Amino acid sequence: MVKKILGRSYIALILLFIYVPIFYLIVFSFTDAKLMGQWTGFSFKLYADLFTGPKSAEIMTALKNTLLVGLTSSVIATLLGSMTAIGLHSSSKRMKAIVQNANQIPILNAEIVTAVSLLLFFTILGMNSFKGFWTVTLSHIMFCTPYVVLSVLPKLKGMNNNVYEAALDLGATPWAAIMKVVVPEILPGMISGFLLAFTLSVDDFVITQFTTSANFQTLSTYIYNTYSGKDSMPPELRALSCLLFVVVLLVLVLLNIKSGKKRENA
Amino acid sequence: MKMTFSRKHLVIPYALFLTLFVVFPLILIFVYAFTDTSWKFTFSNILKFFTDYSAIAPFMLSLLTALLTTALCLVVAYPLAYFLATKKYNRSNVMVMLFILPMWINFLIRTLAMNELLYVLNVPKGMFATTIGMVYNFLPFMVLPLYNSLQKMDRSLIEAAEDLGATPVQVFFKTIIPLSMPGIISGVMMVFMPTISAFAISDILTNRDFNYFGTLVNFLFNKGGDIHYGSALSFVMLIIIGIAIFISSKFEKDESSLGGRLW
């Protein structure tokens, strides 16, 4: 009994450590003080400012850029990664080993080293004046695809190879066989790979910072570059964080309900 | 020319992509690290690091902070993961979800929130605040692999050890720890790697009166410093990473548990 209480309170304590700053952020999004920690009465002003205030355009552009890069790179990473996984599954051992090892590099490497290598790469190509959406997106594809490959490969291992052969024997073209036989099997892996890629892309700061220019800011680089020197972030961001938190929470709850239903039906 | 399609051809685009965007850029770090501004071969960038106090000090600071953060995360996360993996404390996966959820909030926003909170709590900015910020940010990366490996652990082995007369301490060190070793190793790697090169967290949680290694590299590349020297510092970082991977591979037999297991 004592052990149980001890365990529960330990979990609660760490949850507190993790959530106190977040709740703090949420509470202080409902007051219009410039600095956090100052309560100047309940107000929705920050939410109004987020959409119509003087900083609104900057923040919305940064948000739009973040989502644009996130979606583009995770869609491409998912396609490229799934394609690669399907290919690897029927490749020679040697080829498999080479590609899988190279695939580990972006995962194991420190972000800053990856970022430096990409910066040098774009520098040597003379692309420094083109830094922006495409350099950032290409870099994000580069560090997201490995995770897609890793989440699709196990699904292929569990698949019966004869089904693909059977489809070919029955006259399907290789393309049709892949789309109708292989893709449905690996779809869960593709979806989790996509979600992971999107999350990684949206949360990235270091690689974006090294591969973008002042003209193209994502939320991370916008926050970092606005914060520099000053003591606080633009207060509108508190309102934005709160909104994003609620959206994420809703998505997760919906996903949980859905997968819960699936389990019941099965 | 018409080539017959085979599934293995699907690897080709990514193989080219990896060569161009992963392997080639890494080679560029070596090239820049061992050349001067007129592209002549030189060891001077690397040698400069070993004699440059303004680079050695940030390096040691980052190394120590990374080791401390990793150790703290392990000590805090291990009991947590153990409790979460025990059915009586955590019947559904909701608890685990609660620990992953904050990762969807931009880490800079979380760090700024932590910054404000520490200010209110009268914790001064500096190394201590930075370490708290790092533990706060990277704790989930330690919890998840530990949770995964502890959950897979066969609990009857603990009972077996108890039946054979092991004390609780012996059970912990001789049974539970060895069985969760893959989780420990991958957790340690997932925390150590990002912390040694982190610079945004320390930029926010210090008065920028002392440099971390990442701060210095960021300065050299993004604020108009010597990128050949910056590449040499990145090269040093690569060697540290290589050493870390080598050490972890000594412990690690199950290759899938690194990175892949987390999700």
XYZ file of C-alpha atoms in Angstrom:
529
model
C 0.000 0.000 0.000
C 2.752 2.418 1.005
C 4.646 1.398 -2.097
C 1.635 2.159 -4.242
C 1.167 5.637 -2.744
C 4.869 6.273 -3.161
C 4.730 5.268 -6.832
C 1.651 7.348 -7.528
C 3.048 10.434 -5.831
C 6.332 10.105 -7.691
C 4.494 10.019 -11.026
C 2.409 13.007 -9.909
C 5.508 14.933 -8.873
C 7.211 14.543 -12.264
C 3.972 15.376 -14.069
C 3.870 18.539 -12.001
C 7.433 19.411 -13.027
C 6.515 18.898 -16.687
C 3.156 20.650 -16.652
C 3.636 23.606 -14.310
C 5.446 25.735 -16.941
C 2.791 24.836 -19.517
C -0.147 25.690 -17.253
C 1.659 28.824 -16.247
C 1.835 29.751 -19.934
C -1.857 28.979 -20.430
C -3.004 30.940 -17.365
C -0.974 33.976 -18.345
C -2.321 33.900 -21.877
C -5.539 35.300 -20.406
C -4.027 38.538 -19.190
C -2.528 41.308 -21.278
C 0.672 41.997 -19.288
C 3.837 42.302 -21.396
C 5.826 40.186 -18.972
C 4.731 36.862 -17.632
C 4.278 36.651 -13.899
C 2.356 39.922 -13.906
C -1.387 39.553 -13.705
C -3.210 42.643 -14.907
C -6.688 41.240 -14.901
C -8.481 38.700 -17.058
C -8.549 39.567 -20.733
C -8.692 38.053 -24.203
C -6.509 40.819 -25.559
C -3.597 38.499 -26.445
C -5.922 36.314 -28.491
C -7.270 39.341 -30.300
C -3.723 40.641 -30.828
C -2.667 37.288 -32.217
C -5.038 37.751 -35.148
C -5.230 41.524 -35.530
C -2.399 43.084 -33.486
C 0.777 44.724 -34.837
C 2.818 41.479 -34.557
C 0.025 39.369 -35.996
C 1.354 39.377 -39.575
C 4.852 38.226 -38.509
C 3.554 35.471 -36.259
C 1.024 34.218 -38.802
C 3.676 34.165 -41.532
C 5.981 32.174 -39.260
C 3.166 29.774 -38.407
C 2.235 29.394 -42.077
C 5.880 28.736 -43.006
C 6.215 26.152 -40.237
C 3.141 24.265 -41.392
C 4.075 24.565 -45.068
C 7.570 23.188 -44.506
C 6.191 20.544 -42.134
C 3.561 19.295 -44.566
C 5.716 19.430 -47.708
C 8.692 17.716 -46.116
C 6.699 15.071 -44.270
C 4.639 14.164 -47.362
C 7.776 13.849 -49.504
C 9.635 12.036 -46.717
C 6.751 9.582 -46.357
C 6.663 8.825 -50.091
C 10.446 8.591 -50.394
C 10.819 6.577 -47.198
C 8.050 4.096 -48.010
C 9.362 3.625 -51.542
C 12.813 2.975 -50.126
C 11.533 0.528 -47.536
C 9.679 -1.462 -50.220
C 12.803 -1.476 -52.348
C 15.077 -2.442 -49.458
C 12.853 -5.354 -48.600
C 13.733 -7.051 -51.877
C 17.296 -5.749 -52.215
C 20.477 -7.725 -51.855
C 21.961 -8.013 -48.366
C 24.858 -5.759 -49.331
C 22.674 -2.986 -50.705
C 20.442 -3.261 -47.669
C 23.385 -2.901 -45.289
C 24.800 0.131 -47.122
C 21.520 2.041 -47.330
C 20.433 1.155 -43.798
C 23.743 2.293 -42.356
C 23.658 5.576 -44.274
C 20.048 5.930 -43.140
C 21.237 5.846 -39.505
C 23.595 8.805 -39.977
C 21.013 11.617 -39.694
C 19.388 9.830 -36.736
C 22.568 9.346 -34.741
C 24.310 12.562 -35.699
C 24.041 15.612 -33.470
C 21.632 18.133 -34.955
C 24.221 20.857 -35.051
C 26.663 18.742 -37.079
C 23.916 17.886 -39.557
C 23.035 21.566 -39.704
C 26.658 22.578 -40.312
C 27.060 19.958 -43.043
C 23.948 21.231 -44.838
C 25.031 24.842 -44.490
C 28.386 23.996 -46.084
C 26.586 22.041 -48.797
C 24.347 24.972 -49.716
C 27.310 27.330 -49.499
C 29.382 25.293 -51.932
C 26.465 25.091 -54.352
C 26.331 28.882 -54.221
C 22.783 28.729 -52.905
C 23.276 31.104 -49.993
C 21.179 33.802 -51.618
C 18.395 31.273 -52.275
C 18.147 30.155 -48.670
C 14.521 29.906 -47.706
C 11.636 27.541 -48.252
C 13.410 25.020 -50.484
C 16.698 24.794 -48.598
C 14.794 24.330 -45.335
C 12.373 21.816 -46.831
C 15.154 19.768 -48.458
C 17.000 19.704 -45.134
C 13.868 18.594 -43.315
C 13.263 15.831 -45.868
C 16.831 14.741 -45.205
C 16.405 14.303 -41.442
C 12.798 13.047 -41.526
C 13.003 10.308 -44.176
C 15.190 7.963 -42.058
C 12.432 7.750 -39.438
C 9.850 6.881 -42.105
C 12.090 4.110 -43.447
C 12.461 2.754 -39.902
C 8.738 2.791 -39.220
C 7.759 1.150 -42.548
C 10.400 -1.628 -42.665
C 8.988 -3.692 -39.760
C 5.565 -3.759 -41.430
C 7.125 -5.273 -44.560
C 8.903 -7.917 -42.508
C 5.568 -9.093 -41.192
C 4.076 -9.322 -44.679
C 3.640 -12.476 -46.731
C 5.834 -12.035 -49.802
C 3.831 -14.526 -51.862
C 0.850 -12.185 -52.015
C 2.835 -9.739 -54.151
C 4.002 -12.559 -56.433
C 0.448 -13.842 -56.661
C -0.781 -10.423 -57.766
C 1.876 -10.382 -60.517
C 0.917 -13.894 -61.626
C -2.702 -12.828 -61.848
C -1.666 -10.132 -64.310
C -1.218 -7.055 -62.168
C 1.530 -4.683 -63.242
C 4.274 -4.225 -60.599
C 2.925 -0.729 -59.924
C -0.631 -1.990 -59.422
C 0.616 -4.841 -57.243
C 2.504 -2.401 -55.018
C -0.433 -0.012 -54.740
C -3.079 -2.680 -54.150
C -1.161 -5.297 -52.201
C 1.880 -3.781 -50.524
C 0.678 -0.283 -49.646
C -2.417 -1.394 -47.694
C -0.176 -3.679 -45.606
C 2.310 -0.950 -44.720
C -0.207 1.886 -44.348
C -0.070 1.977 -40.521
C 3.718 2.292 -40.708
C 3.405 5.034 -43.325
C 0.949 6.966 -41.172
C 3.050 6.758 -38.019
C 6.119 7.671 -40.095
C 4.282 10.668 -41.512
C 3.142 11.870 -38.084
C 6.638 11.464 -36.713
C 8.162 13.327 -39.668
C 5.652 16.151 -39.305
C 6.296 16.461 -35.565
C 10.063 16.471 -36.031
C 9.843 19.071 -38.779
C 7.529 21.416 -36.896
C 9.618 21.217 -33.722
C 12.986 21.646 -35.430
C 15.075 24.660 -34.638
C 18.797 24.036 -35.159
C 18.724 22.743 -38.730
C 16.233 25.406 -39.791
C 18.346 28.139 -38.213
C 21.397 27.026 -40.215
C 19.618 26.599 -43.548
C 17.300 29.584 -43.682
C 17.705 33.310 -44.135
C 16.162 36.285 -42.351
C 13.439 36.396 -45.010
C 12.059 32.983 -44.218
C 11.268 32.374 -40.565
C 9.526 29.404 -39.005
C 8.023 29.641 -35.524
C 11.198 28.286 -33.903
C 13.592 30.676 -35.610
C 11.119 33.546 -35.196
C 10.917 32.983 -31.440
C 14.676 32.551 -31.114
C 15.546 35.604 -33.171
C 12.911 37.814 -31.504
C 13.990 36.699 -28.068
C 17.670 37.505 -28.636
C 18.725 39.949 -25.976
C 15.301 40.850 -24.691
C 13.757 39.345 -21.600
C 10.566 37.924 -22.938
C 8.906 36.596 -26.037
C 6.138 38.531 -27.781
C 3.185 37.968 -25.408
C 0.910 37.001 -28.311
C 2.898 33.774 -28.521
C 1.452 32.730 -25.177
C -1.994 32.788 -26.752
C -0.691 30.902 -29.795
C 0.986 28.215 -27.648
C -2.215 27.766 -25.722
C -4.228 27.348 -28.931
C -1.695 24.888 -30.365
C -1.753 22.932 -27.115
C -5.532 22.641 -27.251
C -5.428 21.539 -30.924
C -2.824 18.851 -30.175
C -4.787 17.685 -27.156
C -7.976 17.396 -29.222
C -6.226 15.477 -32.005
C -4.725 13.038 -29.503
C -8.025 12.528 -27.697
C -9.793 11.889 -31.022
C -7.082 9.445 -32.126
C -7.334 7.626 -28.801
C -11.113 7.368 -29.011
C -10.841 6.081 -32.562
C -8.227 3.452 -31.781
C -10.198 2.508 -28.674
C -13.270 1.866 -30.832
C -11.223 -0.175 -33.278
C -10.026 -2.367 -30.431
C -13.591 -2.865 -29.272
C -14.725 -3.869 -32.741
C -11.868 -6.289 -33.291
C 16.090 1.893 -73.398
C 13.466 0.103 -71.439
C 14.471 -1.450 -68.168
C 12.207 -3.986 -66.565
C 10.890 -2.696 -63.286
C 11.798 -4.500 -60.147
C 11.031 -3.478 -56.588
C 14.679 -3.082 -55.734
C 14.929 -0.157 -58.143
C 12.786 1.801 -55.689
C 15.878 2.213 -53.504
C 17.747 4.190 -56.167
C 16.239 7.675 -55.563
C 16.903 7.530 -51.833
C 20.400 6.112 -52.340
C 21.188 9.116 -54.543
C 19.507 11.456 -52.078
C 21.541 10.057 -49.170
C 24.764 10.421 -51.132
C 23.998 14.005 -52.067
C 22.451 15.314 -48.844
C 24.038 13.168 -46.142
C 27.365 11.706 -47.195
C 28.637 14.534 -49.383
C 27.856 17.299 -46.832
C 29.641 15.299 -44.125
C 32.699 15.035 -46.369
C 32.504 18.812 -46.744
C 32.977 19.184 -42.974
C 36.266 17.263 -43.265
C 37.321 19.344 -46.275
C 36.579 22.660 -44.563
C 38.097 21.536 -41.261
C 41.425 20.695 -42.899
C 41.780 23.656 -45.250
C 42.357 27.367 -44.785
C 40.516 30.189 -46.521
C 42.600 29.735 -49.680
C 41.776 25.979 -49.753
C 45.288 24.871 -48.800
C 45.559 21.771 -46.635
C 46.257 22.620 -43.011
C 46.056 21.221 -39.508
C 45.911 24.695 -38.019
C 42.118 24.746 -37.481
C 42.211 21.576 -35.409
C 45.371 22.667 -33.561
C 43.776 26.023 -32.861
C 40.978 24.295 -30.965
C 43.407 22.632 -28.559
C 45.169 25.891 -27.764
C 42.197 28.241 -27.878
C 40.873 28.758 -24.353
C 37.732 30.420 -25.732
C 36.904 27.126 -27.469
C 38.145 24.634 -24.862
C 36.145 26.269 -22.049
C 32.797 26.061 -23.903
C 33.657 22.519 -24.935
C 34.282 21.394 -21.355
C 31.197 23.281 -20.156
C 28.992 21.573 -22.756
C 30.500 18.175 -22.041
C 29.954 18.544 -18.287
C 26.424 19.919 -18.732
C 25.569 17.062 -21.095
C 26.920 14.443 -18.673
C 25.122 16.039 -15.725
C 21.843 16.390 -17.640
C 22.037 12.789 -18.818
C 22.741 11.524 -15.299
C 19.901 13.593 -13.799
C 17.466 12.464 -16.498
C 18.411 8.827 -15.879
C 18.006 9.117 -12.095
C 14.660 10.915 -12.406
C 13.294 8.861 -15.294
C 14.207 5.359 -14.134
C 11.786 5.098 -11.198
C 9.187 6.920 -13.255
C 9.482 4.490 -16.178
C 9.451 1.593 -13.716
C 6.213 2.773 -12.111
C 4.646 3.506 -15.503
C 5.543 0.023 -16.714
C 3.900 -1.529 -13.637
C 0.273 -2.323 -14.293
C -1.055 -1.272 -10.908
C 0.001 2.345 -11.332
C -0.875 2.748 -14.946
C -3.757 0.741 -16.337
C -4.120 2.492 -19.663
C -1.571 4.274 -21.795
C -2.992 7.666 -20.830
C -0.183 8.290 -18.340
C 2.467 7.631 -20.973
C 0.604 9.926 -23.371
C 0.724 12.655 -20.727
C 4.506 12.486 -20.738
C 4.730 12.699 -24.532
C 2.135 15.441 -24.967
C 4.386 18.420 -24.061
C 6.772 17.416 -26.853
C 4.227 18.812 -29.302
C 4.654 22.290 -27.895
C 7.587 24.035 -29.492
C 10.591 23.471 -27.227
C 11.603 27.141 -27.386
C 8.197 28.169 -26.061
C 8.496 25.574 -23.299
C 11.972 26.861 -22.456
C 10.736 30.453 -22.372
C 7.906 29.388 -20.067
C 10.455 27.662 -17.840
C 12.538 30.827 -17.946
C 9.621 32.931 -16.718
C 8.779 30.390 -14.045
C 12.364 30.305 -12.751
C 12.324 34.095 -12.683
C 9.209 34.084 -10.525
C 10.774 31.429 -8.280
C 13.862 33.618 -7.914
C 16.198 31.099 -9.517
C 19.007 33.141 -11.111
C 19.912 32.615 -14.755
C 23.070 30.627 -15.330
C 24.426 27.099 -15.460
C 21.998 25.779 -12.846
C 18.967 27.192 -14.647
C 20.313 25.846 -17.964
C 20.690 22.359 -16.529
C 17.110 22.456 -15.203
C 15.932 23.635 -18.631
C 17.807 20.805 -20.351
C 16.444 18.155 -17.980
C 12.969 19.603 -18.509
C 13.317 19.422 -22.288
C 14.963 16.050 -22.664
C 13.347 14.030 -19.870
C 10.740 12.450 -22.212
C 13.565 11.148 -24.425
C 14.849 9.203 -21.420
C 11.451 8.078 -20.136
C 10.227 6.508 -23.379
C 13.052 4.059 -24.176
C 13.250 3.076 -20.487
C 9.501 2.558 -20.381
C 9.628 0.437 -23.550
C 12.336 -1.865 -22.277
C 10.905 -2.146 -18.748
C 7.496 -2.965 -20.147
C 8.904 -5.796 -22.251
C 10.755 -7.180 -19.256
C 9.554 -10.547 -18.034
C 8.343 -9.807 -14.507
C 8.502 -13.465 -13.497
C 12.290 -13.161 -13.561
C 12.042 -10.726 -10.636
C 9.904 -13.191 -8.715
C 12.359 -15.925 -9.575
C 15.228 -13.847 -8.203
C 13.217 -13.177 -5.026
C 12.367 -16.853 -4.625
C 16.032 -17.702 -4.939
C 16.732 -15.452 -1.978
C 17.911 -12.204 -3.551
C 17.447 -9.061 -1.465
C 15.502 -6.178 -3.088
C 18.796 -4.371 -3.729
C 20.253 -7.450 -5.418
C 17.089 -7.886 -7.474
C 17.399 -4.306 -8.671
C 21.075 -4.386 -9.592
C 21.365 -7.969 -10.802
C 18.017 -8.484 -12.502
C 16.133 -5.296 -13.323
C 19.074 -3.109 -14.428
C 20.680 -5.706 -16.747
C 17.305 -6.496 -18.315
C 16.614 -2.830 -19.031
C 20.118 -2.111 -20.344
C 18.991 -1.542 -23.990
C 16.564 1.112 -22.762
C 19.203 2.757 -20.588
C 21.687 2.902 -23.448
C 19.262 4.335 -25.965
C 17.882 6.814 -23.423
C 21.377 7.981 -22.526
C 22.219 8.455 -26.202
C 18.989 10.304 -26.929
C 19.660 12.775 -24.130
C 23.438 13.088 -24.366
C 23.593 13.770 -28.125
C 21.257 16.770 -28.254
C 22.446 18.273 -24.965
C 26.119 18.389 -25.900
C 25.368 20.582 -28.897
C 22.333 22.491 -27.599
C 22.595 26.259 -27.700
C 19.076 27.703 -27.804
C 18.230 26.526 -24.287
C 21.400 27.978 -22.807
C 20.963 31.207 -24.760
C 17.603 31.674 -23.067
C 18.498 30.484 -19.582
C 21.828 32.261 -19.130
C 22.724 35.925 -19.390
C 24.979 34.884 -22.267
C 27.941 35.639 -20.039
C 29.519 32.291 -20.788
C 29.482 30.212 -23.930
C 28.389 26.681 -24.584
C 29.986 24.766 -27.436
C 26.882 25.013 -29.608
C 26.731 28.762 -29.029
C 30.260 29.069 -30.355
C 29.574 26.952 -33.456
C 26.380 28.903 -34.107
C 28.358 32.124 -33.790
C 31.049 31.000 -36.221
C 28.537 30.001 -38.888
C 25.646 32.400 -38.491
C 27.208 35.559 -37.165
C 30.038 35.902 -39.644
C 32.843 33.893 -38.046
C 35.508 31.672 -39.613
C 33.611 28.713 -41.085
C 36.790 26.682 -41.528
C 37.379 26.906 -37.794
C 33.676 26.228 -37.226
C 34.009 23.085 -39.346
C 36.993 21.978 -37.267
C 34.836 22.336 -34.124
C 32.066 20.330 -35.816
C 34.681 17.721 -36.640
C 35.575 17.511 -32.936
C 31.882 17.074 -32.197
C 31.689 14.260 -34.777
C 34.529 12.482 -32.988
C 32.711 12.762 -29.644
C 29.585 11.339 -31.298
C 31.652 8.534 -32.824
C 33.054 7.685 -29.386
C 29.570 7.746 -27.838
C 28.193 5.441 -30.536
C 31.186 3.117 -30.168
C 30.722 2.874 -26.393
C 26.986 2.297 -26.715
C 27.469 -0.392 -29.367
C 29.602 -2.282 -26.825
C 26.522 -2.574 -24.634
C 23.977 -2.747 -27.372
C 23.155 -6.052 -28.964
C 19.644 -5.319 -30.069
C 20.244 -2.782 -32.808
C 16.591 -1.914 -33.254
C 16.297 -0.333 -29.823
C 18.261 2.769 -30.755
C 16.051 5.478 -32.130
C 13.565 3.137 -33.673
C 12.215 1.904 -30.383
C 11.290 5.315 -29.093
C 8.184 5.564 -31.180
